[in-house]
Amino acid sequence: MKCEIVIQNIDQYFYKGLAELDAETRQHLASCHDCNLHFTNQKSAGDVVKRIADFEPVLKDPADLTDDIMNGLPDADKAPETTKKITPVSIFKSIHLRRALSAAAIILFAVFGTEQYLVLDKINRLETQYQNVPEAKFSRKNLNTLNSWEIRTLRSFNHIKTNKRELFEKINSMANNI
Amino acid sequence: MPFVLQEIIKQIQKGDKNAFRLLVEKYQQTAFRLAFRMLGDENEARDVVQDSFIRIWEKIDTYNENEKFTSWMYRIVSNRAIDSLRAIKRRAGISLEKLHPGKLETGESGADIILENQEAGELIRFISCGLPEKQQLVFSLRDLQEFSSQEVQEITGMTEDAIKSNLYHARKAVRDRLAPILSFERKLS
Protein backbone atom coordinates (compact mmCIF):
# COMPACT_ATOMS: atom_id res chain seq x y z
CA MET A 1 0.00 0.00 0.00
CA LYS A 2 1.31 3.42 -0.94
CA CYS A 3 2.11 5.96 1.80
CA GLU A 4 -0.22 8.55 0.19
CA ILE A 5 -3.20 6.24 0.56
CA VAL A 6 -2.24 5.37 4.13
CA ILE A 7 -2.03 9.06 5.03
CA GLN A 8 -5.47 9.58 3.47
CA ASN A 9 -6.84 6.67 5.49
CA ILE A 10 -5.33 8.05 8.70
CA ASP A 11 -6.86 11.49 8.00
CA GLN A 12 -10.24 9.95 7.27
CA TYR A 13 -9.97 7.98 10.50
CA PHE A 14 -9.28 11.04 12.61
CA TYR A 15 -11.21 13.77 10.81
CA LYS A 16 -14.31 11.77 9.94
CA GLY A 17 -14.31 9.84 13.19
CA LEU A 18 -14.16 6.38 11.63
CA ALA A 19 -14.44 3.49 14.05
CA GLU A 20 -11.11 1.85 13.18
CA LEU A 21 -8.33 1.63 10.60
CA ASP A 22 -8.40 -1.21 8.11
CA ALA A 23 -5.97 -4.12 8.52
CA GLU A 24 -3.85 -3.19 5.51
CA THR A 25 -3.24 0.32 6.86
CA ARG A 26 -2.36 -1.04 10.28
CA GLN A 27 0.17 -3.41 8.71
CA HIS A 28 1.71 -0.51 6.76
CA LEU A 29 1.99 1.58 9.93
CA ALA A 30 3.95 -1.18 11.65
CA SER A 31 6.63 -1.06 8.97
CA CYS A 32 6.69 2.60 7.77
CA HIS A 33 8.32 5.14 10.08
CA ASP A 34 7.00 8.28 8.32
CA CYS A 35 3.40 7.09 8.22
CA ASN A 36 3.66 5.95 11.82
CA LEU A 37 4.92 9.41 12.81
CA HIS A 38 1.99 11.02 10.99
CA PHE A 39 -0.40 8.72 12.83
CA THR A 40 1.21 9.49 16.22
CA ASN A 41 1.09 13.24 15.61
CA GLN A 42 -2.53 13.12 14.54
CA LYS A 43 -3.43 11.04 17.55
CA SER A 44 -1.59 13.38 19.94
CA ALA A 45 -3.33 16.39 18.40
CA GLY A 46 -6.66 14.63 18.91
CA ASP A 47 -5.72 13.99 22.53
CA VAL A 48 -5.02 17.69 23.07
CA VAL A 49 -8.43 18.59 21.67
CA LYS A 50 -10.00 15.94 23.90
CA ARG A 51 -8.26 17.40 26.97
CA ILE A 52 -9.58 20.84 26.14
CA ALA A 53 -13.05 19.38 25.70
CA ASP A 54 -12.80 17.62 29.06
CA PHE A 55 -11.82 20.86 30.76
CA GLU A 56 -14.74 22.50 32.53
CA PRO A 57 -14.37 26.29 32.41
CA VAL A 58 -15.07 27.77 35.82
CA LEU A 59 -17.46 30.69 36.04
CA LYS A 60 -16.08 32.85 38.82
CA ASP A 61 -18.49 34.90 40.94
CA PRO A 62 -21.69 33.62 39.30
CA ALA A 63 -23.80 35.77 41.64
CA ASP A 64 -22.08 38.89 40.30
CA LEU A 65 -22.82 37.84 36.73
CA THR A 66 -26.47 37.26 37.63
CA ASP A 67 -26.65 40.74 39.16
CA ASP A 68 -24.97 42.26 36.11
CA ILE A 69 -27.50 40.58 33.85
CA MET A 70 -30.46 41.67 35.97
CA ASN A 71 -29.16 45.24 36.19
CA GLY A 72 -28.66 45.31 32.43
CA LEU A 73 -32.29 44.52 31.65
CA PRO A 74 -34.26 47.32 29.99
CA ASP A 75 -36.09 49.48 32.56
CA ALA A 76 -39.52 49.33 30.98
CA ASP A 77 -41.57 46.44 32.26
CA LYS A 78 -42.73 43.99 29.65
CA ALA A 79 -46.35 44.28 30.79
CA PRO A 80 -48.43 46.13 28.20
CA GLU A 81 -48.65 49.85 28.81
CA THR A 82 -51.96 51.40 29.82
CA THR A 83 -53.64 53.08 26.86
CA LYS A 84 -53.17 56.83 26.87
CA LYS A 85 -56.26 59.02 26.48
CA ILE A 86 -56.26 61.14 23.36
CA THR A 87 -57.46 64.68 24.15
CA PRO A 88 -57.40 67.88 22.04
CA VAL A 89 -54.64 69.21 24.30
CA SER A 90 -52.54 66.08 23.83
CA ILE A 91 -53.00 66.32 20.06
CA PHE A 92 -51.92 69.96 20.13
CA LYS A 93 -48.94 69.07 22.28
CA SER A 94 -47.93 66.38 19.85
CA ILE A 95 -44.49 67.20 18.50
CA HIS A 96 -45.36 65.63 15.15
CA LEU A 97 -48.40 67.84 14.71
CA ARG A 98 -46.41 70.96 15.55
CA ARG A 99 -43.71 70.01 13.09
CA ALA A 100 -46.27 69.33 10.36
CA LEU A 101 -47.92 72.73 10.96
CA SER A 102 -44.58 74.51 10.81
CA ALA A 103 -43.70 72.82 7.53
CA ALA A 104 -47.10 73.68 6.03
CA ALA A 105 -46.73 77.35 7.05
CA ILE A 106 -43.30 77.59 5.43
CA ILE A 107 -44.55 76.00 2.19
CA LEU A 108 -47.60 78.30 2.01
CA PHE A 109 -45.45 81.37 2.66
CA ALA A 110 -43.03 80.36 -0.10
CA VAL A 111 -45.77 79.61 -2.66
CA PHE A 112 -47.83 82.78 -2.13
CA GLY A 113 -44.79 84.98 -1.72
CA THR A 114 -43.38 83.78 -5.05
CA GLU A 115 -46.73 84.25 -6.78
CA GLN A 116 -47.13 87.77 -5.47
CA TYR A 117 -43.63 88.65 -6.58
CA LEU A 118 -44.27 87.32 -10.09
CA VAL A 119 -47.50 89.32 -10.50
CA LEU A 120 -46.00 92.58 -9.28
CA ASP A 121 -42.90 92.06 -11.39
CA LYS A 122 -45.01 91.52 -14.49
CA ILE A 123 -46.98 94.72 -13.84
CA ASN A 124 -43.80 96.71 -13.40
CA ARG A 125 -42.33 95.36 -16.61
CA LEU A 126 -45.50 96.14 -18.55
CA GLU A 127 -45.60 99.66 -17.16
CA THR A 128 -42.01 100.19 -18.21
CA GLN A 129 -42.78 98.81 -21.66
CA TYR A 130 -45.85 101.01 -21.95
CA GLN A 131 -43.83 104.12 -21.25
CA ASN A 132 -41.47 103.17 -24.08
CA VAL A 133 -44.19 102.51 -26.67
CA PRO A 134 -44.76 105.48 -29.03
CA GLU A 135 -48.27 106.96 -28.88
CA ALA A 136 -48.77 106.28 -32.61
CA LYS A 137 -48.61 102.54 -32.06
CA PHE A 138 -51.79 102.60 -29.98
CA SER A 139 -53.89 103.70 -32.93
CA ARG A 140 -55.84 100.87 -34.51
CA LYS A 141 -54.68 101.74 -37.99
CA ASN A 142 -51.10 100.97 -37.08
CA LEU A 143 -51.86 97.54 -35.69
CA ASN A 144 -51.12 95.93 -39.06
CA THR A 145 -47.51 97.06 -38.83
CA LEU A 146 -46.96 95.27 -35.50
CA ASN A 147 -45.66 91.75 -35.25
CA SER A 148 -47.47 89.06 -33.29
CA TRP A 149 -45.42 89.47 -30.08
CA GLU A 150 -46.03 93.18 -30.03
CA ILE A 151 -49.75 92.60 -30.55
CA ARG A 152 -49.89 90.14 -27.66
CA THR A 153 -47.97 92.49 -25.41
CA LEU A 154 -50.16 95.40 -26.39
CA ARG A 155 -53.36 93.47 -25.74
CA SER A 156 -52.12 92.28 -22.40
CA PHE A 157 -51.00 95.74 -21.50
CA ASN A 158 -54.28 97.31 -22.65
CA HIS A 159 -56.14 94.83 -20.51
CA ILE A 160 -54.08 95.74 -17.49
CA LYS A 161 -54.24 99.39 -18.31
CA THR A 162 -58.02 99.24 -18.48
CA ASN A 163 -58.41 97.28 -15.30
CA LYS A 164 -55.34 98.56 -13.50
CA ARG A 165 -57.12 99.86 -10.44
CA GLU A 166 -59.22 96.75 -10.14
CA LEU A 167 -56.16 94.50 -10.43
CA PHE A 168 -54.24 96.39 -7.77
CA GLU A 169 -57.20 96.17 -5.44
CA LYS A 170 -57.34 92.40 -5.99
CA ILE A 171 -53.64 91.99 -5.37
CA ASN A 172 -53.78 94.09 -2.21
CA SER A 173 -56.70 92.09 -0.89
CA MET A 174 -54.81 88.82 -1.61
CA ALA A 175 -51.77 90.15 0.21
CA ASN A 176 -53.88 91.15 3.19
CA ASN A 177 -55.48 87.72 3.30
CA ILE A 178 -52.10 86.00 3.37
CA MET B 1 -40.07 27.39 44.29
CA PRO B 2 -39.49 24.27 42.15
CA PHE B 3 -37.89 24.94 38.78
CA VAL B 4 -40.35 24.01 36.04
CA LEU B 5 -38.93 25.46 32.85
CA GLN B 6 -42.15 25.95 30.88
CA GLU B 7 -43.81 27.64 33.88
CA ILE B 8 -40.80 29.87 34.39
CA ILE B 9 -40.83 30.88 30.73
CA LYS B 10 -44.54 31.72 30.90
CA GLN B 11 -43.87 33.93 33.91
CA ILE B 12 -41.01 35.64 32.10
CA GLN B 13 -43.25 36.24 29.09
CA LYS B 14 -45.56 38.12 31.47
CA GLY B 15 -42.62 40.31 32.52
CA ASP B 16 -41.69 38.57 35.79
CA LYS B 17 -38.09 39.50 36.55
CA ASN B 18 -37.87 37.17 39.54
CA ALA B 19 -38.64 34.24 37.27
CA PHE B 20 -36.01 35.48 34.86
CA ARG B 21 -33.45 35.58 37.68
CA LEU B 22 -34.17 31.89 38.34
CA LEU B 23 -33.59 31.11 34.67
CA VAL B 24 -30.30 33.04 34.67
CA GLU B 25 -29.08 31.27 37.80
CA LYS B 26 -29.94 27.91 36.27
CA TYR B 27 -28.38 28.38 32.82
CA GLN B 28 -25.63 30.99 33.06
CA GLN B 29 -22.92 28.39 33.76
CA THR B 30 -24.03 26.33 30.75
CA ALA B 31 -24.01 29.40 28.53
CA PHE B 32 -20.62 30.43 29.91
CA ARG B 33 -19.08 27.05 29.01
CA LEU B 34 -20.10 27.39 25.37
CA ALA B 35 -19.02 31.04 25.15
CA PHE B 36 -15.67 30.22 26.74
CA ARG B 37 -15.03 27.31 24.38
CA MET B 38 -15.71 29.53 21.41
CA LEU B 39 -13.80 32.58 22.60
CA GLY B 40 -11.10 31.21 24.90
CA ASP B 41 -11.35 34.25 27.13
CA GLU B 42 -13.08 34.44 30.49
CA ASN B 43 -14.03 38.11 30.44
CA GLU B 44 -15.27 38.08 26.87
CA ALA B 45 -17.27 34.94 27.61
CA ARG B 46 -18.89 36.71 30.59
CA ASP B 47 -19.80 39.67 28.38
CA VAL B 48 -21.29 37.34 25.78
CA VAL B 49 -23.34 35.55 28.44
CA GLN B 50 -24.61 38.86 29.79
CA ASP B 51 -25.58 40.11 26.33
CA SER B 52 -27.16 36.78 25.49
CA PHE B 53 -29.42 36.75 28.55
CA ILE B 54 -30.50 40.32 27.90
CA ARG B 55 -31.34 39.22 24.37
CA ILE B 56 -33.26 36.25 25.78
CA TRP B 57 -35.28 38.61 27.99
CA GLU B 58 -36.08 40.83 25.02
CA LYS B 59 -36.95 37.97 22.67
CA ILE B 60 -38.65 35.55 25.06
CA ASP B 61 -41.98 36.22 23.33
CA THR B 62 -40.58 34.72 20.13
CA TYR B 63 -39.46 31.51 21.85
CA ASN B 64 -41.31 28.51 20.44
CA GLU B 65 -42.13 26.09 23.26
CA ASN B 66 -41.88 23.14 20.86
CA GLU B 67 -38.18 23.84 20.57
CA LYS B 68 -35.71 22.79 23.22
CA PHE B 69 -34.93 25.84 25.35
CA THR B 70 -31.21 25.05 25.57
CA SER B 71 -30.94 24.82 21.77
CA TRP B 72 -32.58 28.24 21.47
CA MET B 73 -30.29 29.63 24.16
CA TYR B 74 -27.16 28.08 22.59
CA ARG B 75 -28.11 29.64 19.26
CA ILE B 76 -28.27 33.08 20.83
CA VAL B 77 -25.02 32.54 22.75
CA SER B 78 -23.12 31.22 19.70
CA ASN B 79 -24.36 34.11 17.54
CA ARG B 80 -23.21 36.58 20.17
CA ALA B 81 -19.87 34.80 20.47
CA ILE B 82 -19.34 35.02 16.71
CA ASP B 83 -20.19 38.74 16.84
CA SER B 84 -17.62 39.07 19.58
CA LEU B 85 -15.00 37.17 17.57
CA ARG B 86 -15.59 39.45 14.60
CA ALA B 87 -15.15 42.47 16.80
CA ILE B 88 -12.00 41.26 18.46
CA LYS B 89 -10.06 40.15 15.38
CA ARG B 90 -7.19 39.28 17.56
CA ARG B 91 -6.72 35.66 16.62
CA ALA B 92 -3.36 36.33 15.01
CA GLY B 93 -2.14 37.76 18.31
CA ILE B 94 -1.80 34.36 19.96
CA SER B 95 1.75 33.13 19.59
CA LEU B 96 3.43 29.91 20.53
CA GLU B 97 5.47 31.73 23.15
CA LYS B 98 2.31 32.50 25.09
CA LEU B 99 1.49 28.84 25.46
CA HIS B 100 2.56 27.40 28.77
CA PRO B 101 5.42 24.89 28.25
CA GLY B 102 4.21 21.34 28.57
CA LYS B 103 0.52 22.21 28.25
CA LEU B 104 0.39 20.34 24.97
CA GLU B 105 1.83 17.20 26.53
CA THR B 106 -0.35 14.20 26.20
CA GLY B 107 -0.34 10.65 27.39
CA GLU B 108 0.45 9.52 30.88
CA SER B 109 2.86 12.32 31.71
CA GLY B 110 0.39 15.00 30.63
CA ALA B 111 -2.71 13.45 32.06
CA ASP B 112 -2.17 14.92 35.50
CA ILE B 113 -1.84 18.47 34.28
CA ILE B 114 -4.80 20.48 35.47
CA LEU B 115 -5.74 23.23 33.12
CA GLU B 116 -7.02 26.53 34.40
CA ASN B 117 -9.26 28.98 32.59
CA GLN B 118 -6.41 31.10 31.29
CA GLU B 119 -4.30 28.21 30.03
CA ALA B 120 -7.25 26.42 28.47
CA GLY B 121 -8.28 29.70 26.89
CA GLU B 122 -4.85 30.15 25.33
CA LEU B 123 -5.00 26.64 23.92
CA ILE B 124 -8.48 27.21 22.50
CA ARG B 125 -7.44 30.47 20.89
CA PHE B 126 -4.32 28.83 19.50
CA ILE B 127 -5.98 25.82 17.92
CA SER B 128 -8.96 27.70 16.53
CA CYS B 129 -6.88 30.59 15.28
CA GLY B 130 -7.72 31.46 11.70
CA LEU B 131 -10.63 29.05 11.32
CA PRO B 132 -13.51 30.42 9.27
CA GLU B 133 -16.58 31.26 11.38
CA LYS B 134 -18.68 28.26 10.40
CA GLN B 135 -15.82 25.82 10.93
CA GLN B 136 -15.05 27.33 14.31
CA LEU B 137 -18.70 27.17 15.33
CA VAL B 138 -19.07 23.54 14.31
CA PHE B 139 -15.71 22.57 15.81
CA SER B 140 -16.56 24.25 19.13
CA LEU B 141 -19.99 22.66 19.33
CA ARG B 142 -18.98 19.21 18.15
CA ASP B 143 -15.43 18.60 19.40
CA LEU B 144 -15.10 20.96 22.38
CA GLN B 145 -18.67 21.07 23.64
CA GLU B 146 -19.20 17.46 22.47
CA PHE B 147 -22.72 17.95 21.20
CA SER B 148 -24.24 15.35 18.90
CA SER B 149 -24.61 16.08 15.20
CA GLN B 150 -28.38 16.39 15.74
CA GLU B 151 -27.90 19.01 18.47
CA VAL B 152 -25.49 20.97 16.28
CA GLN B 153 -28.09 20.95 13.51
CA GLU B 154 -30.73 22.31 15.90
CA ILE B 155 -28.46 25.06 17.14
CA THR B 156 -26.88 26.17 13.87
CA GLY B 157 -29.65 25.33 11.41
CA MET B 158 -26.99 23.79 9.14
CA THR B 159 -27.55 20.58 7.22
CA GLU B 160 -25.85 17.36 8.25
CA ASP B 161 -23.62 17.46 5.18
CA ALA B 162 -22.60 21.05 5.86
CA ILE B 163 -21.74 20.13 9.45
CA LYS B 164 -19.66 17.14 8.33
CA SER B 165 -17.81 19.18 5.74
CA ASN B 166 -17.07 22.07 8.10
CA LEU B 167 -16.03 19.69 10.84
CA TYR B 168 -13.69 17.79 8.52
CA HIS B 169 -11.88 20.95 7.44
CA ALA B 170 -11.76 22.34 10.98
CA ARG B 171 -10.31 19.13 12.41
CA LYS B 172 -7.70 18.98 9.67
CA ALA B 173 -6.70 22.62 10.25
CA VAL B 174 -6.50 22.15 14.03
CA ARG B 175 -4.46 18.96 13.81
CA ASP B 176 -2.17 20.37 11.14
CA ARG B 177 -1.53 23.26 13.48
CA LEU B 178 -0.85 21.09 16.52
CA ALA B 179 1.02 18.18 14.93
CA PRO B 180 4.39 19.87 14.26
CA ILE B 181 4.51 21.29 17.79
CA LEU B 182 3.73 17.92 19.31
CA SER B 183 6.37 16.30 17.14
CA PHE B 184 8.90 18.91 18.24
CA GLU B 185 8.02 18.41 21.92
CA ARG B 186 8.39 14.68 21.51
CA LYS B 187 11.88 15.08 20.11
CA LEU B 188 12.85 17.27 23.07
CA SER B 189 11.62 14.81 25.65
PDB file of C-alpha atoms in Angstrom, chain A residues 8 11-12 14-17 37-38 40-70 72-79, chain B residues 15 17 20-21 24-25 28-29 32-33 36-37 42 46 49-50 53-54 57-58 60-61 103-106 115-117 120 123-124 127 139 143-144 146 168 171-172 174-176 178-179 182-183 186:
ATOM      1  CA  GLN A   8      -5.472   9.577   3.470  1.00  0.00           C
ATOM      2  CA  ASP A  11      -6.856  11.493   7.998  1.00  0.00           C
ATOM      3  CA  GLN A  12     -10.237   9.946   7.268  1.00  0.00           C
ATOM      4  CA  PHE A  14      -9.276  11.044  12.613  1.00  0.00           C
ATOM      5  CA  TYR A  15     -11.215  13.771  10.810  1.00  0.00           C
ATOM      6  CA  LYS A  16     -14.311  11.772   9.940  1.00  0.00           C
ATOM      7  CA  GLY A  17     -14.307   9.837  13.189  1.00  0.00           C
ATOM      8  CA  LEU A  37       4.925   9.413  12.812  1.00  0.00           C
ATOM      9  CA  HIS A  38       1.987  11.025  10.992  1.00  0.00           C
ATOM     10  CA  THR A  40       1.207   9.491  16.222  1.00  0.00           C
ATOM     11  CA  ASN A  41       1.090  13.242  15.606  1.00  0.00           C
ATOM     12  CA  GLN A  42      -2.527  13.123  14.540  1.00  0.00           C
ATOM     13  CA  LYS A  43      -3.432  11.037  17.553  1.00  0.00           C
ATOM     14  CA  SER A  44      -1.592  13.375  19.938  1.00  0.00           C
ATOM     15  CA  ALA A  45      -3.329  16.385  18.397  1.00  0.00           C
ATOM     16  CA  GLY A  46      -6.658  14.633  18.915  1.00  0.00           C
ATOM     17  CA  ASP A  47      -5.722  13.989  22.533  1.00  0.00           C
ATOM     18  CA  VAL A  48      -5.015  17.695  23.065  1.00  0.00           C
ATOM     19  CA  VAL A  49      -8.430  18.588  21.668  1.00  0.00           C
ATOM     20  CA  LYS A  50     -10.001  15.943  23.902  1.00  0.00           C
ATOM     21  CA  ARG A  51      -8.257  17.396  26.966  1.00  0.00           C
ATOM     22  CA  ILE A  52      -9.579  20.844  26.141  1.00  0.00           C
ATOM     23  CA  ALA A  53     -13.053  19.384  25.704  1.00  0.00           C
ATOM     24  CA  ASP A  54     -12.802  17.621  29.062  1.00  0.00           C
ATOM     25  CA  PHE A  55     -11.817  20.860  30.765  1.00  0.00           C
ATOM     26  CA  GLU A  56     -14.744  22.502  32.533  1.00  0.00           C
ATOM     27  CA  PRO A  57     -14.374  26.294  32.410  1.00  0.00           C
ATOM     28  CA  VAL A  58     -15.068  27.765  35.819  1.00  0.00           C
ATOM     29  CA  LEU A  59     -17.462  30.694  36.036  1.00  0.00           C
ATOM     30  CA  LYS A  60     -16.078  32.850  38.823  1.00  0.00           C
ATOM     31  CA  ASP A  61     -18.493  34.902  40.936  1.00  0.00           C
ATOM     32  CA  PRO A  62     -21.689  33.618  39.299  1.00  0.00           C
ATOM     33  CA  ALA A  63     -23.801  35.767  41.638  1.00  0.00           C
ATOM     34  CA  ASP A  64     -22.083  38.892  40.296  1.00  0.00           C
ATOM     35  CA  LEU A  65     -22.823  37.839  36.726  1.00  0.00           C
ATOM     36  CA  THR A  66     -26.473  37.257  37.634  1.00  0.00           C
ATOM     37  CA  ASP A  67     -26.653  40.736  39.162  1.00  0.00           C
ATOM     38  CA  ASP A  68     -24.968  42.264  36.113  1.00  0.00           C
ATOM     39  CA  ILE A  69     -27.502  40.577  33.846  1.00  0.00           C
ATOM     40  CA  MET A  70     -30.465  41.665  35.966  1.00  0.00           C
ATOM     41  CA  GLY A  72     -28.660  45.311  32.431  1.00  0.00           C
ATOM     42  CA  LEU A  73     -32.288  44.525  31.645  1.00  0.00           C
ATOM     43  CA  PRO A  74     -34.261  47.322  29.991  1.00  0.00           C
ATOM     44  CA  ASP A  75     -36.087  49.478  32.561  1.00  0.00           C
ATOM     45  CA  ALA A  76     -39.519  49.334  30.985  1.00  0.00           C
ATOM     46  CA  ASP A  77     -41.575  46.444  32.265  1.00  0.00           C
ATOM     47  CA  LYS A  78     -42.725  43.989  29.650  1.00  0.00           C
ATOM     48  CA  ALA A  79     -46.348  44.279  30.790  1.00  0.00           C
TER      49      ALA A  79
ATOM     50  CA  GLY B  15     -42.619  40.308  32.517  1.00  0.00           C
ATOM     51  CA  LYS B  17     -38.094  39.496  36.552  1.00  0.00           C
ATOM     52  CA  PHE B  20     -36.014  35.477  34.859  1.00  0.00           C
ATOM     53  CA  ARG B  21     -33.453  35.576  37.681  1.00  0.00           C
ATOM     54  CA  VAL B  24     -30.296  33.039  34.674  1.00  0.00           C
ATOM     55  CA  GLU B  25     -29.075  31.268  37.798  1.00  0.00           C
ATOM     56  CA  GLN B  28     -25.626  30.988  33.061  1.00  0.00           C
ATOM     57  CA  GLN B  29     -22.923  28.386  33.762  1.00  0.00           C
ATOM     58  CA  PHE B  32     -20.621  30.428  29.910  1.00  0.00           C
ATOM     59  CA  ARG B  33     -19.084  27.048  29.012  1.00  0.00           C
ATOM     60  CA  PHE B  36     -15.670  30.221  26.741  1.00  0.00           C
ATOM     61  CA  ARG B  37     -15.033  27.314  24.382  1.00  0.00           C
ATOM     62  CA  GLU B  42     -13.076  34.438  30.490  1.00  0.00           C
ATOM     63  CA  ARG B  46     -18.890  36.712  30.592  1.00  0.00           C
ATOM     64  CA  VAL B  49     -23.339  35.545  28.438  1.00  0.00           C
ATOM     65  CA  GLN B  50     -24.605  38.863  29.788  1.00  0.00           C
ATOM     66  CA  PHE B  53     -29.420  36.753  28.545  1.00  0.00           C
ATOM     67  CA  ILE B  54     -30.502  40.318  27.904  1.00  0.00           C
ATOM     68  CA  TRP B  57     -35.276  38.613  27.992  1.00  0.00           C
ATOM     69  CA  GLU B  58     -36.076  40.834  25.020  1.00  0.00           C
ATOM     70  CA  ILE B  60     -38.648  35.553  25.064  1.00  0.00           C
ATOM     71  CA  ASP B  61     -41.978  36.219  23.330  1.00  0.00           C
ATOM     72  CA  LYS B 103       0.516  22.205  28.249  1.00  0.00           C
ATOM     73  CA  LEU B 104       0.392  20.336  24.972  1.00  0.00           C
ATOM     74  CA  GLU B 105       1.827  17.203  26.526  1.00  0.00           C
ATOM     75  CA  THR B 106      -0.355  14.199  26.196  1.00  0.00           C
ATOM     76  CA  LEU B 115      -5.740  23.234  33.119  1.00  0.00           C
ATOM     77  CA  GLU B 116      -7.020  26.532  34.400  1.00  0.00           C
ATOM     78  CA  ASN B 117      -9.260  28.979  32.588  1.00  0.00           C
ATOM     79  CA  ALA B 120      -7.245  26.421  28.470  1.00  0.00           C
ATOM     80  CA  LEU B 123      -5.004  26.636  23.917  1.00  0.00           C
ATOM     81  CA  ILE B 124      -8.481  27.215  22.496  1.00  0.00           C
ATOM     82  CA  ILE B 127      -5.978  25.824  17.917  1.00  0.00           C
ATOM     83  CA  PHE B 139     -15.708  22.570  15.812  1.00  0.00           C
ATOM     84  CA  ASP B 143     -15.433  18.605  19.400  1.00  0.00           C
ATOM     85  CA  LEU B 144     -15.104  20.957  22.377  1.00  0.00           C
ATOM     86  CA  GLU B 146     -19.198  17.463  22.474  1.00  0.00           C
ATOM     87  CA  TYR B 168     -13.691  17.790   8.524  1.00  0.00           C
ATOM     88  CA  ARG B 171     -10.313  19.126  12.412  1.00  0.00           C
ATOM     89  CA  LYS B 172      -7.703  18.978   9.675  1.00  0.00           C
ATOM     90  CA  VAL B 174      -6.496  22.152  14.030  1.00  0.00           C
ATOM     91  CA  ARG B 175      -4.459  18.959  13.813  1.00  0.00           C
ATOM     92  CA  ASP B 176      -2.166  20.370  11.140  1.00  0.00           C
ATOM     93  CA  LEU B 178      -0.847  21.094  16.518  1.00  0.00           C
ATOM     94  CA  ALA B 179       1.021  18.184  14.931  1.00  0.00           C
ATOM     95  CA  LEU B 182       3.730  17.919  19.310  1.00  0.00           C
ATOM     96  CA  SER B 183       6.365  16.303  17.136  1.00  0.00           C
ATOM     97  CA  ARG B 186       8.387  14.676  21.514  1.00  0.00           C
TER      98      ARG B 186
END
